[in-house]
XYZ file of N, CA and C in Angstrom:
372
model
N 10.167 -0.882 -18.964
C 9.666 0.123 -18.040
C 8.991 -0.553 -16.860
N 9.227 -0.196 -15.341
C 8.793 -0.683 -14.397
C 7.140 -0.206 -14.479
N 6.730 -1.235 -14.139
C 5.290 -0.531 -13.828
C 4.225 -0.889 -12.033
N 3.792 -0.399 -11.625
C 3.407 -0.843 -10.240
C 1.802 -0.655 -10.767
N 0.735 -1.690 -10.480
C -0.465 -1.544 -10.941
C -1.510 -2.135 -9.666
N -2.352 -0.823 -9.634
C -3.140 -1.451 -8.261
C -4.765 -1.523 -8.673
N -5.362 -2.703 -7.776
C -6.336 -2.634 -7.970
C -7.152 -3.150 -6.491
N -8.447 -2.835 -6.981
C -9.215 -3.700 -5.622
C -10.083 -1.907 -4.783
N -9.987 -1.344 -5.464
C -10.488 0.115 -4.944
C -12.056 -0.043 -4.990
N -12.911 0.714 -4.481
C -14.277 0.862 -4.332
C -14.976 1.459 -3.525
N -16.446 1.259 -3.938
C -16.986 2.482 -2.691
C -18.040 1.139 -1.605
N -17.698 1.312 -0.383
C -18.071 0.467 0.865
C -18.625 1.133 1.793
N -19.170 0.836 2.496
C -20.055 1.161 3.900
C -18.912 1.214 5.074
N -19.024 1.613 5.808
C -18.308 1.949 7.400
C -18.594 0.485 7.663
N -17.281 0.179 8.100
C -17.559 -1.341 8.615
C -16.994 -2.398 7.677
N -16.775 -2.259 6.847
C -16.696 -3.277 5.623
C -15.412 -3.480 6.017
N -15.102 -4.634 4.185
C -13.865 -4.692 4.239
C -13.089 -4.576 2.807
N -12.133 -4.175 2.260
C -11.678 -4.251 1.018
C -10.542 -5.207 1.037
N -9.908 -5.351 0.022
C -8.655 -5.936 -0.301
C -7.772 -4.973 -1.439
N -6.399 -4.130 -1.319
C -6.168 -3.622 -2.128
C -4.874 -5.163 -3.171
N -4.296 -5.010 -4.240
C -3.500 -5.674 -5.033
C -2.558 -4.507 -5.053
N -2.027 -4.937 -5.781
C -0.265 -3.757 -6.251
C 0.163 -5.314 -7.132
N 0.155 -5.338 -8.713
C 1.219 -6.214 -9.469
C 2.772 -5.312 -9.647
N 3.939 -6.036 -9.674
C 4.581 -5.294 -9.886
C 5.137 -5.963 -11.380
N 5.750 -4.979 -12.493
C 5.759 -5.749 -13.488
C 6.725 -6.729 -14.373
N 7.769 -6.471 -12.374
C 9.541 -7.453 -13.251
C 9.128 -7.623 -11.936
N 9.815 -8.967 -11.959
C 10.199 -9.822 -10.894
C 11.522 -9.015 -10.052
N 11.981 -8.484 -10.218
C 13.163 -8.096 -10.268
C 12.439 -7.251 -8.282
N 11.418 -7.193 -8.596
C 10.725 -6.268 -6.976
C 10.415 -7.621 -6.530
N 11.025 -8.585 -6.321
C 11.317 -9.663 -5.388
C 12.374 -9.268 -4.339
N 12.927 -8.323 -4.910
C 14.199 -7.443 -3.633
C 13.720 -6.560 -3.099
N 12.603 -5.886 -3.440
C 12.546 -4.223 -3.276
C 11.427 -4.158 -1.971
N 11.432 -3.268 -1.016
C 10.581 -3.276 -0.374
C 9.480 -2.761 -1.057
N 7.828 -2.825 -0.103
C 7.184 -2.413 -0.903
C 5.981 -1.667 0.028
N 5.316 -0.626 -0.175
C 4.423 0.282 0.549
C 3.214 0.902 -0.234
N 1.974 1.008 0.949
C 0.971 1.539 0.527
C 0.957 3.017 1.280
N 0.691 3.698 0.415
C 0.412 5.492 1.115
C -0.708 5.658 0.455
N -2.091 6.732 1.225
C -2.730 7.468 0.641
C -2.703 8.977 0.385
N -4.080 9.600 -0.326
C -4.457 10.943 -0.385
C -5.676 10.817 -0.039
N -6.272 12.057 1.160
C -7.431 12.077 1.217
C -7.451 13.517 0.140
N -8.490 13.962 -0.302
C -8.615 15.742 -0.603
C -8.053 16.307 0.201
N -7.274 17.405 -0.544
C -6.896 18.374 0.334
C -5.559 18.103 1.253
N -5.761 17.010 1.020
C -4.587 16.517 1.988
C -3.108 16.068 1.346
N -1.891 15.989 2.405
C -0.882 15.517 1.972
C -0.727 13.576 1.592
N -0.295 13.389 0.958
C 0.476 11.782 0.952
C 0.493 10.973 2.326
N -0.258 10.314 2.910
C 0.925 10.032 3.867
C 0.656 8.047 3.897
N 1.876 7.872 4.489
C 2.240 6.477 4.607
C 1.318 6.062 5.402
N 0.452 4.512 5.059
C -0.207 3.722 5.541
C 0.548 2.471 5.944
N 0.787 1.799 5.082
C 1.532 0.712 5.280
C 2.935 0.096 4.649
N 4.277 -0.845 5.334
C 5.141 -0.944 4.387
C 5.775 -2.478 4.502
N 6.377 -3.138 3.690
C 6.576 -4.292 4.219
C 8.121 -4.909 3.611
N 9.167 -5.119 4.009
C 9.978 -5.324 3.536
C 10.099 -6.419 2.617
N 11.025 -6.559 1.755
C 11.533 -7.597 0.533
C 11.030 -9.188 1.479
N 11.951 -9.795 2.832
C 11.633 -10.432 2.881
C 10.530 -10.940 3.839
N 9.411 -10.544 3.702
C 8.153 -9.724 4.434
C 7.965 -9.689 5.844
N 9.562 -9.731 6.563
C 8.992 -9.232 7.779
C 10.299 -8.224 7.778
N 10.467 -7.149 8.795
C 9.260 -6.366 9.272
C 8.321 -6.094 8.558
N 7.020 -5.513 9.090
C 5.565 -5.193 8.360
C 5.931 -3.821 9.664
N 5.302 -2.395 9.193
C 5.138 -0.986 9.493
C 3.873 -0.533 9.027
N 3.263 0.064 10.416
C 1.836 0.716 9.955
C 1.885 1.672 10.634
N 1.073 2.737 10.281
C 0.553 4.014 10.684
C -0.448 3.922 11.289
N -0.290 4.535 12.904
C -0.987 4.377 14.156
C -2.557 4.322 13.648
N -2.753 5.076 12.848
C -4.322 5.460 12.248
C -4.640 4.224 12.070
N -4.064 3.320 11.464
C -4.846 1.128 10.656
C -4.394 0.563 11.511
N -3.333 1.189 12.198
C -2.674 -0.919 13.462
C -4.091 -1.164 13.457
N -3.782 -2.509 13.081
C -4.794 -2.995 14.455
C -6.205 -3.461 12.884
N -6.196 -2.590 11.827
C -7.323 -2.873 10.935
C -6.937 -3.327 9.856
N -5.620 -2.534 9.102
C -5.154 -3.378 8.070
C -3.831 -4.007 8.190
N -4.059 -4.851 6.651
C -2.441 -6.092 7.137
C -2.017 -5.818 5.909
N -1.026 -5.855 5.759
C -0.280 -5.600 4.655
C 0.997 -7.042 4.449
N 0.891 -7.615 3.327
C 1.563 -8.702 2.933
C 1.939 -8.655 1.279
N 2.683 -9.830 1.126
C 3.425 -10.247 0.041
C 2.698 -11.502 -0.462
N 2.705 -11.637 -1.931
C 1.961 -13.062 -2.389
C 2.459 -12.824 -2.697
N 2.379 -14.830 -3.355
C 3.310 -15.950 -3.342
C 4.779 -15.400 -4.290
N 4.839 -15.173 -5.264
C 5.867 -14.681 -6.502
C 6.660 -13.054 -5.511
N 6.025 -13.148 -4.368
C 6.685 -11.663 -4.041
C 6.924 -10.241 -4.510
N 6.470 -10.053 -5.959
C 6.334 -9.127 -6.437
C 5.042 -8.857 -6.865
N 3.983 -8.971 -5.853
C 2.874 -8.722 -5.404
C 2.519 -8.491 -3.955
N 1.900 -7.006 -3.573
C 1.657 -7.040 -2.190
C 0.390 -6.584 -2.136
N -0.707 -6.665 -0.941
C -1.820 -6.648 -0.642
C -1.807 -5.429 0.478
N -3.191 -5.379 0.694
C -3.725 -4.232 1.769
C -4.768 -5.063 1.961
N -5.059 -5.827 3.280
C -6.112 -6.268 3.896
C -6.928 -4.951 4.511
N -8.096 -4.342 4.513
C -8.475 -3.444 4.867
C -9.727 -3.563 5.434
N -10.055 -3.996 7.265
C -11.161 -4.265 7.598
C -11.591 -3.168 8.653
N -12.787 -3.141 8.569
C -13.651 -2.195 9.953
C -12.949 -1.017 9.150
N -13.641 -0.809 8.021
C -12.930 0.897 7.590
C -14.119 1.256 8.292
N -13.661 2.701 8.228
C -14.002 4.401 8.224
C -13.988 5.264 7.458
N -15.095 6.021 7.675
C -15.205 7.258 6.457
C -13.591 8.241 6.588
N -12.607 8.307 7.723
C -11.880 8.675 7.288
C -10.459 8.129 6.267
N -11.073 6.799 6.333
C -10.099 6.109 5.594
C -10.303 6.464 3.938
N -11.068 6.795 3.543
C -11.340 7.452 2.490
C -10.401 8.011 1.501
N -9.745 7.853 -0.092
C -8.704 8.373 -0.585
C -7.941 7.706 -1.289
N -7.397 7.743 -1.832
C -6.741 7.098 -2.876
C -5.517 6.696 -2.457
N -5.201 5.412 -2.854
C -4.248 4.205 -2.324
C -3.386 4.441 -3.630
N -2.027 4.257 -2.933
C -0.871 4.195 -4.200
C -0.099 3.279 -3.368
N 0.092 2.526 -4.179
C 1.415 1.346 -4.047
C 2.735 1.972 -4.803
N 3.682 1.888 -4.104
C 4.752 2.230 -4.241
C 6.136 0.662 -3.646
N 7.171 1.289 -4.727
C 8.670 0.255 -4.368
C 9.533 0.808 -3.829
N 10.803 0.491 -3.621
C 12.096 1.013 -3.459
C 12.974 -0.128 -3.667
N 13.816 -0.123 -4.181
C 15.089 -0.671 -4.726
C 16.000 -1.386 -3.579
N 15.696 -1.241 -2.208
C 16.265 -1.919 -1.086
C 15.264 -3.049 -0.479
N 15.978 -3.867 0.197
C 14.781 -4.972 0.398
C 14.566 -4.517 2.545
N 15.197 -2.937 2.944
C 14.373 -2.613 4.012
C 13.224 -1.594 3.992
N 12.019 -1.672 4.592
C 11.246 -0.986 4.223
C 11.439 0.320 4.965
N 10.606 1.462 4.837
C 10.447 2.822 5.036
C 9.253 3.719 4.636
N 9.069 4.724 5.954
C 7.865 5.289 5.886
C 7.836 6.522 5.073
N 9.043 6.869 4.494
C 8.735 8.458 3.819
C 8.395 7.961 2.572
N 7.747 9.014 1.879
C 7.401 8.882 0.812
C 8.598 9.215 -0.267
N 9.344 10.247 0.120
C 10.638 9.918 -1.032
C 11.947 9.262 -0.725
N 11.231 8.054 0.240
C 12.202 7.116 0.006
C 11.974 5.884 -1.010
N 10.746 6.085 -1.528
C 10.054 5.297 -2.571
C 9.941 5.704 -4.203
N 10.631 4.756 -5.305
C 11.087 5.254 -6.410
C 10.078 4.915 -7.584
N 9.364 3.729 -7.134
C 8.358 3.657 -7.901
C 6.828 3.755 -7.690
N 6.321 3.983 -8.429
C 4.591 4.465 -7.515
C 3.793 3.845 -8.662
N 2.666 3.665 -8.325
C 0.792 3.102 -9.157
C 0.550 4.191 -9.558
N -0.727 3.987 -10.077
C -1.394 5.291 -10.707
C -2.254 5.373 -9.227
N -2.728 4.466 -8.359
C -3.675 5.163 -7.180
C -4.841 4.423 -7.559
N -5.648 4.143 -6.582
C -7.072 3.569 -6.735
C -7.904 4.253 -5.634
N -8.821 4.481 -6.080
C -9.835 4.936 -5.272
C -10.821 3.809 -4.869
N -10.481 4.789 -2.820
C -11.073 3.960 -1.513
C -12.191 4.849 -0.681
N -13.526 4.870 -1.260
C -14.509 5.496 -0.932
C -15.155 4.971 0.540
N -15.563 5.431 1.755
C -16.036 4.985 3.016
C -17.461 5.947 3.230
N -18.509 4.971 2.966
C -19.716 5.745 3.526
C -19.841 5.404 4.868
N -20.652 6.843 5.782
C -21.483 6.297 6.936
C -22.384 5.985 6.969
């Protein structure tokens, strides 16, 4: 059974910085592209960041250019969320997600495997 497992969630001050993880649990997502989307409350899914199999292109959502980076370590079936100068609206739960192609993409059901989600708390 595939499994996508994230960690690195917490509660931070405006300004800070986090680091999210995503393990993936076969090597086999050495092909697959790979993406971070959140949930705030209330709200829909939407795509944050995505990065293809062979990690370039990198795709972000106008909301982080510019704050988070999104990459691949070393074994490749591991990707990160650099996450600096948050905001209380950045707030919400992070899911790492795959897809089975090694180009990446911003919809959410173009992505077949998903995390359970970690929670990304932003005080002011």
């Amino acid at each position: 059974q595939v499994q996508l497992v994230e960690s690195g969630g917490g509660l931070v001050q405006a300004g800070d910085s986090l680091r999210l993880s995503c393990a993936a649990s076969r090597r086999t997502f050495i092909n697959y592209a790979m993406a971070w989307f959140r949930q705030a409350p209330g709200k829909e899914r939407e795509f944050v960041a995505a990065v293809s199999a062979k990690t370039i292109p990198t795709y972000y959502a106008d909301s982080v250019k510019g704050r988070f980076t999104i990459s691949r370590g070393s074994a490749k079936n591991t990707v990160y969320l650099q996450m600096n100068s948050l905001k209380p609206e950045d707030t919400a739960v992070y899911y790492c997600a795959a897809r089975p192609l090694p180009g990446a993409a911003q919809a959410s059901n173009d992505y077949d495997y998903w995390g359970q989600g970690t929670q990304v708390t932003v005080s002011s």
